[in-house]
Short mmCIF file of C-alpha atoms in Angstrom, two decimals:
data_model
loop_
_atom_site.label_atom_id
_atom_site.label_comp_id
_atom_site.label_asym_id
_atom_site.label_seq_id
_atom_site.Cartn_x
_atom_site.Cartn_y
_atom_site.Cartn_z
CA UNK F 1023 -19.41 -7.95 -88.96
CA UNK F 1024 -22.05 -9.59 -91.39
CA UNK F 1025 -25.14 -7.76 -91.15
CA UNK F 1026 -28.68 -7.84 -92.37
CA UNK F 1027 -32.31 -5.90 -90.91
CA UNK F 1028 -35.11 -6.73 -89.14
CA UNK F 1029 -38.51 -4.81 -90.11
CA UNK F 1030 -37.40 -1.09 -90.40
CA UNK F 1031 -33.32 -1.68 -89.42
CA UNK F 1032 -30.30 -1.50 -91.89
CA UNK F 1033 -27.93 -4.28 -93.37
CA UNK F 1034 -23.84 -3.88 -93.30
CA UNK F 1035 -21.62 -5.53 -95.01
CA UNK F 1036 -17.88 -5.37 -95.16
CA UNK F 1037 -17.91 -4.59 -99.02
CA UNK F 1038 -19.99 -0.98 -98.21
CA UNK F 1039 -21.50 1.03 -96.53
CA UNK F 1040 -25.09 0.59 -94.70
CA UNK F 1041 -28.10 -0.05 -97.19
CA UNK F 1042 -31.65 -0.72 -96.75
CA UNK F 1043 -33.24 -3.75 -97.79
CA UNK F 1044 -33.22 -7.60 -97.40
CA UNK F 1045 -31.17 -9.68 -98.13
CA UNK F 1046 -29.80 -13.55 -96.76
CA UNK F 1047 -28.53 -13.51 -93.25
CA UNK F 1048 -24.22 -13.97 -92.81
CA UNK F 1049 -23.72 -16.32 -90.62
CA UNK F 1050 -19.27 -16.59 -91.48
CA UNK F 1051 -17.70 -17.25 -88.49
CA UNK F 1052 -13.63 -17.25 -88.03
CA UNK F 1053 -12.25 -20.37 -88.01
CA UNK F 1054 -12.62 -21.36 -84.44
CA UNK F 1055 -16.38 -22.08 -84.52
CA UNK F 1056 -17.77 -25.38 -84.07
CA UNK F 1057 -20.44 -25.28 -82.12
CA UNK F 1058 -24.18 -23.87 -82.99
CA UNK F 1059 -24.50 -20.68 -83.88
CA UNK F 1060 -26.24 -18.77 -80.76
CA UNK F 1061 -28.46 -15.91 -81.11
CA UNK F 1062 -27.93 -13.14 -78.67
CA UNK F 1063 -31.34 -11.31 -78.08
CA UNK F 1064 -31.51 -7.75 -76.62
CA UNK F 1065 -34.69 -6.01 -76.50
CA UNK F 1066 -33.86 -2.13 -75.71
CA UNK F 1067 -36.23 1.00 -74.82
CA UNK F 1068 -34.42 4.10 -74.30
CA UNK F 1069 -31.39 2.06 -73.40
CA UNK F 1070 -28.77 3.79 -71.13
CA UNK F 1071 -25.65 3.73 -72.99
CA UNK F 1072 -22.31 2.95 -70.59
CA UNK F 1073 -25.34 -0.46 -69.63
CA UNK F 1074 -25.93 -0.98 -73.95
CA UNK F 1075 -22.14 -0.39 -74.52
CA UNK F 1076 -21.00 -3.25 -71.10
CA UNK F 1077 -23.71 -5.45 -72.56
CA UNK F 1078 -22.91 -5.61 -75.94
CA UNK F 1079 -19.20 -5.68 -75.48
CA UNK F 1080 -19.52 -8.87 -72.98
CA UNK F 1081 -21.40 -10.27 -75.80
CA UNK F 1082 -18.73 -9.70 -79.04
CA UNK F 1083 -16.06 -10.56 -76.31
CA UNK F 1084 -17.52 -13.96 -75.63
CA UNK F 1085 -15.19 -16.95 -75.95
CA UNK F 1086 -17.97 -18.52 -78.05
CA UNK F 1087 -18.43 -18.45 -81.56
CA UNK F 1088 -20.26 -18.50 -83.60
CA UNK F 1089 -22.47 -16.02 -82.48
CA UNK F 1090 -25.30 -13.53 -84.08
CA UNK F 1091 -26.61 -10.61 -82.38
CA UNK F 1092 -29.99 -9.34 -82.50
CA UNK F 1093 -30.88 -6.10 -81.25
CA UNK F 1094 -34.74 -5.39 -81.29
CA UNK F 1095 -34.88 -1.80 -80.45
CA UNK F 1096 -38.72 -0.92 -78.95
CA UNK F 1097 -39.45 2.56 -80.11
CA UNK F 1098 -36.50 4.44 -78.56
CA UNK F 1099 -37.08 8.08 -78.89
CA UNK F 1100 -33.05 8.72 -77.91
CA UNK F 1101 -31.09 8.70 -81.16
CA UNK F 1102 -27.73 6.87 -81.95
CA UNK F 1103 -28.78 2.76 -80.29
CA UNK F 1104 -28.34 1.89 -84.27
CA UNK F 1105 -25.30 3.77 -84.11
CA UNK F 1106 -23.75 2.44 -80.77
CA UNK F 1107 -24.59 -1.39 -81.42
CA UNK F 1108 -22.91 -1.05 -84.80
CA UNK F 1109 -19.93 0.77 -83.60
CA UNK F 1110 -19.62 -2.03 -81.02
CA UNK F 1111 -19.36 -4.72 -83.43
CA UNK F 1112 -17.04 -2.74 -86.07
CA UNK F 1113 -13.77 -4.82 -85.06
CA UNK F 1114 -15.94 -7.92 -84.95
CA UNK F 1115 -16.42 -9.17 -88.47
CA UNK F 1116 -17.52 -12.46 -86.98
CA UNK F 1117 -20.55 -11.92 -85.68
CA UNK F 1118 -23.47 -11.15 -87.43
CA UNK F 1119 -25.71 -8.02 -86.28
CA UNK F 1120 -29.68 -7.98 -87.10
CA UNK F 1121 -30.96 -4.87 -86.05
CA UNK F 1122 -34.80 -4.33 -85.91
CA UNK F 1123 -35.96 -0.56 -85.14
CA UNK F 1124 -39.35 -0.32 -84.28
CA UNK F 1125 -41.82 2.67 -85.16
CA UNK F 1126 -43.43 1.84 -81.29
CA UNK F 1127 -42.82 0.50 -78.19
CA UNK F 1128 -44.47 -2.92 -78.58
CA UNK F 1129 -44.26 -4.10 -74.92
CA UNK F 1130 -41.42 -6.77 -74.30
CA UNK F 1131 -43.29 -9.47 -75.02
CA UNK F 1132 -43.84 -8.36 -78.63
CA UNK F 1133 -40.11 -7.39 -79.15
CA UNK F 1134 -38.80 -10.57 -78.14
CA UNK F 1135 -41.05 -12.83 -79.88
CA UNK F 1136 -39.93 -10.50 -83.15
CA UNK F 1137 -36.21 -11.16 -81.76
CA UNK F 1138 -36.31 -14.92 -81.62
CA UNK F 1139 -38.08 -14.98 -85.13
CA UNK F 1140 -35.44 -12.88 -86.86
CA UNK F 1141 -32.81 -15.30 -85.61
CA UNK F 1142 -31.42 -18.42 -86.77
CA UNK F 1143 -29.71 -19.51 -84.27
CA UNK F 1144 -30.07 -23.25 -83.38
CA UNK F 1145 -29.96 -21.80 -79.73
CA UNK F 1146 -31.21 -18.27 -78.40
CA UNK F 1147 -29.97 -16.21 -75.53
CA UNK F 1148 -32.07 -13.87 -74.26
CA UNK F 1149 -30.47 -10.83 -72.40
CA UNK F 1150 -31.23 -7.62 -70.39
CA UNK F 1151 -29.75 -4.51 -71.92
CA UNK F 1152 -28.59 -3.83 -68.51
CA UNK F 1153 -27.01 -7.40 -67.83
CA UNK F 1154 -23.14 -8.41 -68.44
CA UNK F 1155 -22.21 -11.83 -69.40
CA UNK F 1156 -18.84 -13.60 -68.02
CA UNK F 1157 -16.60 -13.88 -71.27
CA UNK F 1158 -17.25 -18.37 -71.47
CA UNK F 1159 -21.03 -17.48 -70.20
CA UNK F 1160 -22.26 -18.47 -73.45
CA UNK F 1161 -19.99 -21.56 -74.20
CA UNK F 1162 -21.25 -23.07 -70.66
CA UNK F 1163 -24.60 -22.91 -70.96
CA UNK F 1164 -24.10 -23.94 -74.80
CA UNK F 1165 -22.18 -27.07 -73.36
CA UNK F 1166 -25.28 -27.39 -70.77
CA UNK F 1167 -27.57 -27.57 -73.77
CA UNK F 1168 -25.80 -29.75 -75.64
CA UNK F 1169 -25.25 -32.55 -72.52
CA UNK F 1170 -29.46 -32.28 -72.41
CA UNK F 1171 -30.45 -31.58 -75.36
CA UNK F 1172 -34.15 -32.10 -74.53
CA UNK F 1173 -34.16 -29.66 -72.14
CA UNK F 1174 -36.33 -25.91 -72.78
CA UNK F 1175 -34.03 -24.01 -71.05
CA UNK F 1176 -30.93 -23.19 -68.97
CA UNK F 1177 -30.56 -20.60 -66.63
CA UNK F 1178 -27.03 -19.23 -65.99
CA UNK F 1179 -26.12 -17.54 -62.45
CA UNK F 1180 -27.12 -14.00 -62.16
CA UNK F 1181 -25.68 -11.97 -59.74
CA UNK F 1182 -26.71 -8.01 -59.00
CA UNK F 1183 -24.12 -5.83 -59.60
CA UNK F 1184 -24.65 -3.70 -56.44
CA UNK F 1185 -22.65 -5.06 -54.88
CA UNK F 1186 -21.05 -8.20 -57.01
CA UNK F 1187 -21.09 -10.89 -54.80
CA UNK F 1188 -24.89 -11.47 -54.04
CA UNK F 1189 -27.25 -13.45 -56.18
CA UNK F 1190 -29.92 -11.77 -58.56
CA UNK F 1191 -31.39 -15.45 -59.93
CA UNK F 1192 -30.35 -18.82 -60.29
CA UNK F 1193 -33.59 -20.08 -62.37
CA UNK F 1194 -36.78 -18.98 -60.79
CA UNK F 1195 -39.20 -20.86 -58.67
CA UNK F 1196 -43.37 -20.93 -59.14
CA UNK F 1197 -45.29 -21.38 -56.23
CA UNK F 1198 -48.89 -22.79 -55.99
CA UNK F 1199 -50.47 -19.41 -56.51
CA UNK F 1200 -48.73 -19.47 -60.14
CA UNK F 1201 -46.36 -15.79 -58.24
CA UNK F 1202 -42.64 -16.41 -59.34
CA UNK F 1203 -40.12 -16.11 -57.07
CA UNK F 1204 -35.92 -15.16 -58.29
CA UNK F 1205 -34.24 -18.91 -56.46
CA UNK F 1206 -31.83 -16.82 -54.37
CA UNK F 1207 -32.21 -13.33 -54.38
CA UNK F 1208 -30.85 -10.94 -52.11
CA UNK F 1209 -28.26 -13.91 -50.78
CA UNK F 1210 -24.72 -13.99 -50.68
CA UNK F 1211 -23.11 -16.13 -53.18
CA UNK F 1212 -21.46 -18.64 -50.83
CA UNK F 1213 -21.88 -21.31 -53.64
CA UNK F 1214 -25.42 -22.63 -51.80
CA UNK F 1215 -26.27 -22.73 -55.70
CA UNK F 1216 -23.14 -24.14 -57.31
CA UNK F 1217 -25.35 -27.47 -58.21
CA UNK F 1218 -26.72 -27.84 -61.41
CA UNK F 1219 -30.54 -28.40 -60.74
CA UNK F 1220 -33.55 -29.04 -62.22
CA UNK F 1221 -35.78 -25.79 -61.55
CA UNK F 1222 -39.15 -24.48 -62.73
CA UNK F 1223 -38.59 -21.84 -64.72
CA UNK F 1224 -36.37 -19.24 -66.26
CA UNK F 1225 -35.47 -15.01 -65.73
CA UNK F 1226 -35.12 -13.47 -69.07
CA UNK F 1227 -32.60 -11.41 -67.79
CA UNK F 1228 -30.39 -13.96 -68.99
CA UNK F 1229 -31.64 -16.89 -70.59
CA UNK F 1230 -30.86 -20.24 -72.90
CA UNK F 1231 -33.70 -21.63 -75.09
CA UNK F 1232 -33.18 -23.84 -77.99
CA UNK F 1233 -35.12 -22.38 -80.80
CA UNK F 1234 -37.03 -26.22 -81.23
CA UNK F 1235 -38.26 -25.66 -77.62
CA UNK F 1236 -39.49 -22.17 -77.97
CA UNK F 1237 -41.40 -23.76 -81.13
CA UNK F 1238 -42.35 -26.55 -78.74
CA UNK F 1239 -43.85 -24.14 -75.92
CA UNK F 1240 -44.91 -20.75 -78.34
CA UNK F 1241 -43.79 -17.44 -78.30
CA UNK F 1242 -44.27 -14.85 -75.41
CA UNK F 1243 -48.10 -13.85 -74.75
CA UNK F 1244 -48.04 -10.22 -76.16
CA UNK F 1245 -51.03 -9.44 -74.18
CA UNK F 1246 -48.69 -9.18 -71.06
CA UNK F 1247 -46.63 -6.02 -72.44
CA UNK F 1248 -44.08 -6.53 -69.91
CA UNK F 1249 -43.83 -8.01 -66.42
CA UNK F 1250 -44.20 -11.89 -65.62
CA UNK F 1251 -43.83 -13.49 -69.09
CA UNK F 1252 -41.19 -15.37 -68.42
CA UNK F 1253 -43.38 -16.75 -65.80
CA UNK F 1254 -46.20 -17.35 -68.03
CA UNK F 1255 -43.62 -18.88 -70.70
CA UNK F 1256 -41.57 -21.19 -68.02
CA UNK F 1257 -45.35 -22.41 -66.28
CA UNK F 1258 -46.82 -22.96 -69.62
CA UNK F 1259 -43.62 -24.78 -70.88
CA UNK F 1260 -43.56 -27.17 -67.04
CA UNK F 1261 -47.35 -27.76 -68.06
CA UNK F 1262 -46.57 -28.89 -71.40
CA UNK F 1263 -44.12 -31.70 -70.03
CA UNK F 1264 -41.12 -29.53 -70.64
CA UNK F 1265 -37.68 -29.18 -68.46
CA UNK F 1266 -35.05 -26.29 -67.32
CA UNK F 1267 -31.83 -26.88 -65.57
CA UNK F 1268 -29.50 -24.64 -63.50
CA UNK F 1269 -25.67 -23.78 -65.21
CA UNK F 1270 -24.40 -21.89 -62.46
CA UNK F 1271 -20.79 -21.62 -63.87
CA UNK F 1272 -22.12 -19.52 -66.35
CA UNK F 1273 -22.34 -16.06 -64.65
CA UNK F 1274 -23.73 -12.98 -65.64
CA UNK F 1275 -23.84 -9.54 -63.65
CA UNK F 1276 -27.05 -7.75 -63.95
CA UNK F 1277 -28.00 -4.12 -62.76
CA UNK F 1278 -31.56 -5.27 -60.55
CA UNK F 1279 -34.45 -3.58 -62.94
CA UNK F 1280 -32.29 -0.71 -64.49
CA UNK F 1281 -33.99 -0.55 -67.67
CA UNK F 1282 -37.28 -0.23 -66.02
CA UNK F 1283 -36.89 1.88 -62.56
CA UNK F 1284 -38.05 5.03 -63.91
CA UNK F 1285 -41.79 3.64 -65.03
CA UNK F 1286 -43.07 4.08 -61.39
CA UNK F 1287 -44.54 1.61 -58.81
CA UNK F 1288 -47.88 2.15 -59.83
CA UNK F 1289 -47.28 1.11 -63.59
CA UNK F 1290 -45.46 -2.36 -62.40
CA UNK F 1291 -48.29 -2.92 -59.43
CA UNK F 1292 -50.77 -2.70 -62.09
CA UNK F 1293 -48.75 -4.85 -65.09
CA UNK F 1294 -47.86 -7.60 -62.43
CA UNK F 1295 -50.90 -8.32 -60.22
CA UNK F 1296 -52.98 -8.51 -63.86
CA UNK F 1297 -50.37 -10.78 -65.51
CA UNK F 1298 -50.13 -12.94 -62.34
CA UNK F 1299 -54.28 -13.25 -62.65
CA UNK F 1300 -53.68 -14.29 -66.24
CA UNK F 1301 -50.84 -16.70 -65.78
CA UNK F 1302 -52.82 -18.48 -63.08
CA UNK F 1303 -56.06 -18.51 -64.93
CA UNK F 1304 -54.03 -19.81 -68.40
CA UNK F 1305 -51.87 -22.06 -66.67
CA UNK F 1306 -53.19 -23.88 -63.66
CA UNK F 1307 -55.48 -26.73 -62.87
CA UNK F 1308 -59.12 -25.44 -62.60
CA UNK F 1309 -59.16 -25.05 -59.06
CA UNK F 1310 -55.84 -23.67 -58.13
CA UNK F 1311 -56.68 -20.90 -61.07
CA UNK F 1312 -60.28 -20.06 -59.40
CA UNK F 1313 -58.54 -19.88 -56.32
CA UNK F 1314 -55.97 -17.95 -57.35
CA UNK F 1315 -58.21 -15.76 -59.64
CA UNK F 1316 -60.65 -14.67 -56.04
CA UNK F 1317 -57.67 -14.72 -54.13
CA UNK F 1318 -55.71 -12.00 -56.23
CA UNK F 1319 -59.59 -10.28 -57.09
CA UNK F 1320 -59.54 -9.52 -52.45
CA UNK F 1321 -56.04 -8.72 -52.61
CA UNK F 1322 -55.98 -5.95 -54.91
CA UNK F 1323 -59.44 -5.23 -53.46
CA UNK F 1324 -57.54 -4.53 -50.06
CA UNK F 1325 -54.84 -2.27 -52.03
CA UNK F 1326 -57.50 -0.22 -52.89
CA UNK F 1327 -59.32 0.25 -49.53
CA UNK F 1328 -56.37 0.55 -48.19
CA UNK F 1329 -54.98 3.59 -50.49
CA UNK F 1330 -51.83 1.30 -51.77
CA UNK F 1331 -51.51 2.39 -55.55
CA UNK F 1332 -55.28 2.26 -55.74
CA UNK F 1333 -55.55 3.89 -59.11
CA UNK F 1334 -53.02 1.07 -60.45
CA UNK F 1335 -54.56 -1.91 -57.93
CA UNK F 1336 -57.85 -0.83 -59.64
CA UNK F 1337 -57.07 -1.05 -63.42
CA UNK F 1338 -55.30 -4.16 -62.61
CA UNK F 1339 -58.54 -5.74 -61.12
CA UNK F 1340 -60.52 -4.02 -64.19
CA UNK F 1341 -58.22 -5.40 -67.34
CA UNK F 1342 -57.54 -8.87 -65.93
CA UNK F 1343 -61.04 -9.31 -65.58
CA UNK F 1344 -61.81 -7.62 -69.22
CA UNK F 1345 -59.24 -9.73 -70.44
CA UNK F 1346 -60.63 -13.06 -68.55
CA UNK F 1347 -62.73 -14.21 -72.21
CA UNK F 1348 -59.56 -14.10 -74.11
CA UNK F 1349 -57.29 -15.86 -71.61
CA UNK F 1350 -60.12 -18.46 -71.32
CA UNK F 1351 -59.48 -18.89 -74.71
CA UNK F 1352 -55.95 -19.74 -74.28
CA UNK F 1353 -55.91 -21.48 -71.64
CA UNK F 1354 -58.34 -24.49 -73.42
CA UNK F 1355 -55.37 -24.63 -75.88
CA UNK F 1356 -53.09 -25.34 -72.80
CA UNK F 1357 -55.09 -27.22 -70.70
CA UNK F 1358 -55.66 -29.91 -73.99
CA UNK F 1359 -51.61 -30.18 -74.49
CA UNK F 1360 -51.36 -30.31 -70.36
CA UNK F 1361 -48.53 -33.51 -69.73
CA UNK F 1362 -48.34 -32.93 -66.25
CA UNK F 1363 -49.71 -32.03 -62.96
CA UNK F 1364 -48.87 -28.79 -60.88
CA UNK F 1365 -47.60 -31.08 -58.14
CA UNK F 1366 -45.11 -31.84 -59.78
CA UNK F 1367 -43.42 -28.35 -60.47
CA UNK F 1368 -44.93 -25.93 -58.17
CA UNK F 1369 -43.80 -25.04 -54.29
CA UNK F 1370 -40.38 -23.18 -54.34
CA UNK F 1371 -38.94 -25.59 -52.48
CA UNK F 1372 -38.05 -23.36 -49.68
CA UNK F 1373 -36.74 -21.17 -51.20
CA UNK F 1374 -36.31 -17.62 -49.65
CA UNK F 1375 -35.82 -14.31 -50.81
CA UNK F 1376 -33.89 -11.35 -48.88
CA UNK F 1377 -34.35 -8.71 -51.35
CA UNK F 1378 -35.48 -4.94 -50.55
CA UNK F 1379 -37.73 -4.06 -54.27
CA UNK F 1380 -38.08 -0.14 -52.95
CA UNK F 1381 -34.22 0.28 -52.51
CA UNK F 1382 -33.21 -2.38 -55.17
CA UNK F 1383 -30.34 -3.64 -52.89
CA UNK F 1384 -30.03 -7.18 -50.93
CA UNK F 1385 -31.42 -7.60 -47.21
CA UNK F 1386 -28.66 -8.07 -44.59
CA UNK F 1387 -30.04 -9.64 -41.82
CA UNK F 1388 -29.78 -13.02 -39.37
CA UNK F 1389 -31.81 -14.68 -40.90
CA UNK F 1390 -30.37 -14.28 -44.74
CA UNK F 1391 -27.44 -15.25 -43.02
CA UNK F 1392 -29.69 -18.52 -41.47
CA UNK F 1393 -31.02 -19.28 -45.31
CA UNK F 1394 -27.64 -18.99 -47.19
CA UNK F 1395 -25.39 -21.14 -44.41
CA UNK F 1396 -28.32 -23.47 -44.57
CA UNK F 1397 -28.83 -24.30 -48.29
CA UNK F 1398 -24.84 -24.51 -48.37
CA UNK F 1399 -24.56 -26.82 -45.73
CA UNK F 1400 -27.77 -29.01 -47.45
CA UNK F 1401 -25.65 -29.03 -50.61
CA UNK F 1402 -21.80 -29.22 -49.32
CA UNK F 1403 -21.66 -30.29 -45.56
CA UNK F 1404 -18.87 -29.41 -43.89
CA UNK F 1405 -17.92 -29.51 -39.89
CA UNK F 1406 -17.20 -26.14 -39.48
CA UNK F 1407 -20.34 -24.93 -41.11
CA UNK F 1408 -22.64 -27.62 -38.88
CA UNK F 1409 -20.30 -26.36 -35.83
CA UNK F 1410 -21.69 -22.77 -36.54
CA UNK F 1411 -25.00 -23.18 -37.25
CA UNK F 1412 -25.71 -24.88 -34.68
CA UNK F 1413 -24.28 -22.02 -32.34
CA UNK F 1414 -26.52 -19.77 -34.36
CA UNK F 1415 -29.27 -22.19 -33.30
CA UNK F 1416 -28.07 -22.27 -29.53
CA UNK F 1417 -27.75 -18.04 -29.42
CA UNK F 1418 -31.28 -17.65 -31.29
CA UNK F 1419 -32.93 -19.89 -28.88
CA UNK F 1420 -31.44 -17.32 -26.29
CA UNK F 1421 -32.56 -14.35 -27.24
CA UNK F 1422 -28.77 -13.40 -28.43
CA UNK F 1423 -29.37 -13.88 -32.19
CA UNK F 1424 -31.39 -10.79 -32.28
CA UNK F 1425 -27.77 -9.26 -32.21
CA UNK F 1426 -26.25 -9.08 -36.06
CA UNK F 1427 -23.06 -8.25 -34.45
CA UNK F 1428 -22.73 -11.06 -32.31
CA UNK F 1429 -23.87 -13.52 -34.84
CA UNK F 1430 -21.38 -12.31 -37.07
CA UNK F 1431 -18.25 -12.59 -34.75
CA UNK F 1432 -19.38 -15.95 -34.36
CA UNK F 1433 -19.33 -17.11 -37.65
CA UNK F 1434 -15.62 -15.17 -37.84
CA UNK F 1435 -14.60 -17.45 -35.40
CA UNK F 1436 -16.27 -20.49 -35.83
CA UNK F 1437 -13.89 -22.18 -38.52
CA UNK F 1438 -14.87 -21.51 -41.98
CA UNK F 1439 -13.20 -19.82 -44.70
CA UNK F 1440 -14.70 -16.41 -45.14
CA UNK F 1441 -15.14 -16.04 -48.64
CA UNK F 1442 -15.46 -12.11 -49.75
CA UNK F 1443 -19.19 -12.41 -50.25
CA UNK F 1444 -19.49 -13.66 -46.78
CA UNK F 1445 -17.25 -10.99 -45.55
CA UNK F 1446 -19.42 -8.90 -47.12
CA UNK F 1447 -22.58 -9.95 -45.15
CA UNK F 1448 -21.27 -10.27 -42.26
CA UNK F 1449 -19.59 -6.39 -42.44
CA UNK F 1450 -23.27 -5.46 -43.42
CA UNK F 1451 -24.83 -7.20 -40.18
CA UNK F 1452 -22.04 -5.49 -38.02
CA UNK F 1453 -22.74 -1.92 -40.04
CA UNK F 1454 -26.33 -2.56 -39.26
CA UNK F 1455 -26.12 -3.46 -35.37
CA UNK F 1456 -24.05 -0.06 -35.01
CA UNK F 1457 -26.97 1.98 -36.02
#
């Protein structure tokens, strides 16, 4: 492991022990590399440590080399992250480990733009601390990026971990109101995603940039803190003319908003509904933005009146509007590179969500059932699945597809193979209809 610091980490090399200072980054690589070196970015704050330890070892156990690892660590007040990364990495001399400590918590944002500059990877990955890549993750999306190499980014299938076989993202969708949308969460992987596509944007729970297209598009808008900037980033980036494809081969497991469950509803309401002001107002044309910008201003006016995290609704209303001068400022900048229209990126395309954000787990129901059979029947028709869709159809028009367990024995005996993830909606339906 070739080693060397960001602003207040260590360097190791295999001649000593650790030593401050600077020094030119290592990038040796065993024999088997050929491709570009990658840059693995994880941003950590107070990091739980079985999540750190599964992350990092999916990264050093990658088929992929060469590889470098950056670890930007935001202020942690729990001792030993230095400590567990390095230990991680011991029996992997190959890949080289730049670890940044900072003296704060600088927000995401922040961290991640200090990440990608302490790189030098010709290609950056940017991972949740509480995600787990598939050991040739990183060699398909690298093969993705090097079949379009104009492309800004490539988004990998992510799939939650409770309970394995249901999608967390596969790329991310922007509607017209500039809100971002995970393609696919909540559904069961029946492979209704298995296409590459072109989408509109990326999750930064796992992620593929090329370095010259995050120089292309700018760094993160440290403003934000945390929440939404990889909606900002992927809408800025569609406005500037740039493109992001699907690899949904490359699979990563992620643990739905580990790292950040313990900072409260009211401290996301608050961080999202002002970010999603300021991506519209930066971002869109002029009059989707000053709809967007009264639109959001009545919503979070309704939160309040209506005693839904008013103290949070309200300082979201107060600092996107305090911040308004400064995003005006940005969004000139934009506006004057702007290569295309909304039209041509925004809409979600349909695309559904069946996710429940106050348990953190996947909605069961009919109709996810409806969605998923659908979108795999759009992209891979097959008789059996028309056959029972359209009995779905016939039993909804009814009155018997209010029944989960009904619906479900259908589909059992309708013909198609029952892959586990499908088993596994379909026992959820019939769990659900017995209570």
């Amino acid at each position: 492991m070739g080693v060397r610091p960001g602003p207040g980490g260590t360097q190791l090399g295999a001649a000593g022990p650790p030593r401050e200072g600077g020094g030119a980054l290592s990038t040796e690589v065993g024999p088997e590399a050929a491709g570009p070196l990658v840059s693995v970015l994880v941003v950590t704050y107070e990091p739980d440590p079985d999540l750190l330890r599964d992350c990092i070892q999916s990264v050093v156990l990658s088929d992929y080399r060469p590889l470098q690892l950056v670890v930007v660590d935001n202020g942690s007040r729990r001792a030993g992250v230095r400590e567990q990364v390095e230990s991680l990495l011991a029996e992997h001399q190959e890949v080289t480990l730049v670890f940044s400590a900072q003296g704060d918590n600088l927000g995401y944002a922040a961290a991640t733009n200090v990440g990608v500059g302490l790189g030098d990877g010709e290609l950056v990955l940017l991972l949740n601390p509480d995600a787990r890549l598939d050991s040739d993750a990183i060699r398909l999306l690298v093969d993705a990026a090097g079949a379009r190499p104009t492309a800004a980014g490539f988004a990998p299938k992510i799939l939650l971990a409770n309970p394995g076989v249901a999608i967390d993202s596969v790329g991310v969708a922007i509607h017209p109101g500039g809100e971002g949308s995970q393609r696919g969460l909540g559904q069961a992987d029946l492979g209704q995603y298995d296409l590459q596509e072109e989408v509109a944007g990326l999750s930064f729970a796992a992620a593929l940039i090329p370095r010259a297209a995050w120089a292309r598009v700018g760094p993160l808008d440290v403003r934000y803190f945390m929440f939404y900037e990889d909606v900002d980033w992927s809408l800025r980036a569609q406005v500037l003319g740039e493109t992001f494809w699907t690899v949904p081969a490359a699979r990563v497991l992620h643990f739905h908003s580990a790292s950040t469950r313990h900072l409260g509803g009211g401290f996301k309401t608050r961080l999202i509904q002002r970010n999603l002001i300021w991506t519209a107002v930066k971002n869109l044309e002029t009059r989707a933005a000053v709809r967007v910008l009264l639109r959001r201003t009545a919503a979070n006016l309704r939160r309040i009146s209506r005693l839904r995290h008013p103290s949070a609704s309200g300082r979201a209303l107060a600092e996107a509007w305090l911040g308004l001068p400064g995003m005006l400022g940005s969004r000139r900048e934009i506006q004057r590179r702007r290569r295309r229209r909304d039209g041509e990126f925004l809409g979600g395309r349909g695309e559904t969500t069946f996710f429940d954000a106050d348990r953190y787990l996947p909605e069961t129901s009919v109709a996810a059932l409806v969605a998923v059979l659908s979108r795999l029947y759009a992209v891979a028709p097959e008789p059996a699945l028309e056959r029972t869709l359209l009995r779905i159809s016939s039993a909804e028009a009814t009155g018997l597809g209010r029944d989960p367990a009904r619906i479900a024995a259908m589909v059992r005996a309708g013909g198609m193979t029952v892959s586990p993830a499908l088993e596994w909606l379909l026992a959820q339906m019939e769990r659900a209809a017995r209570r």
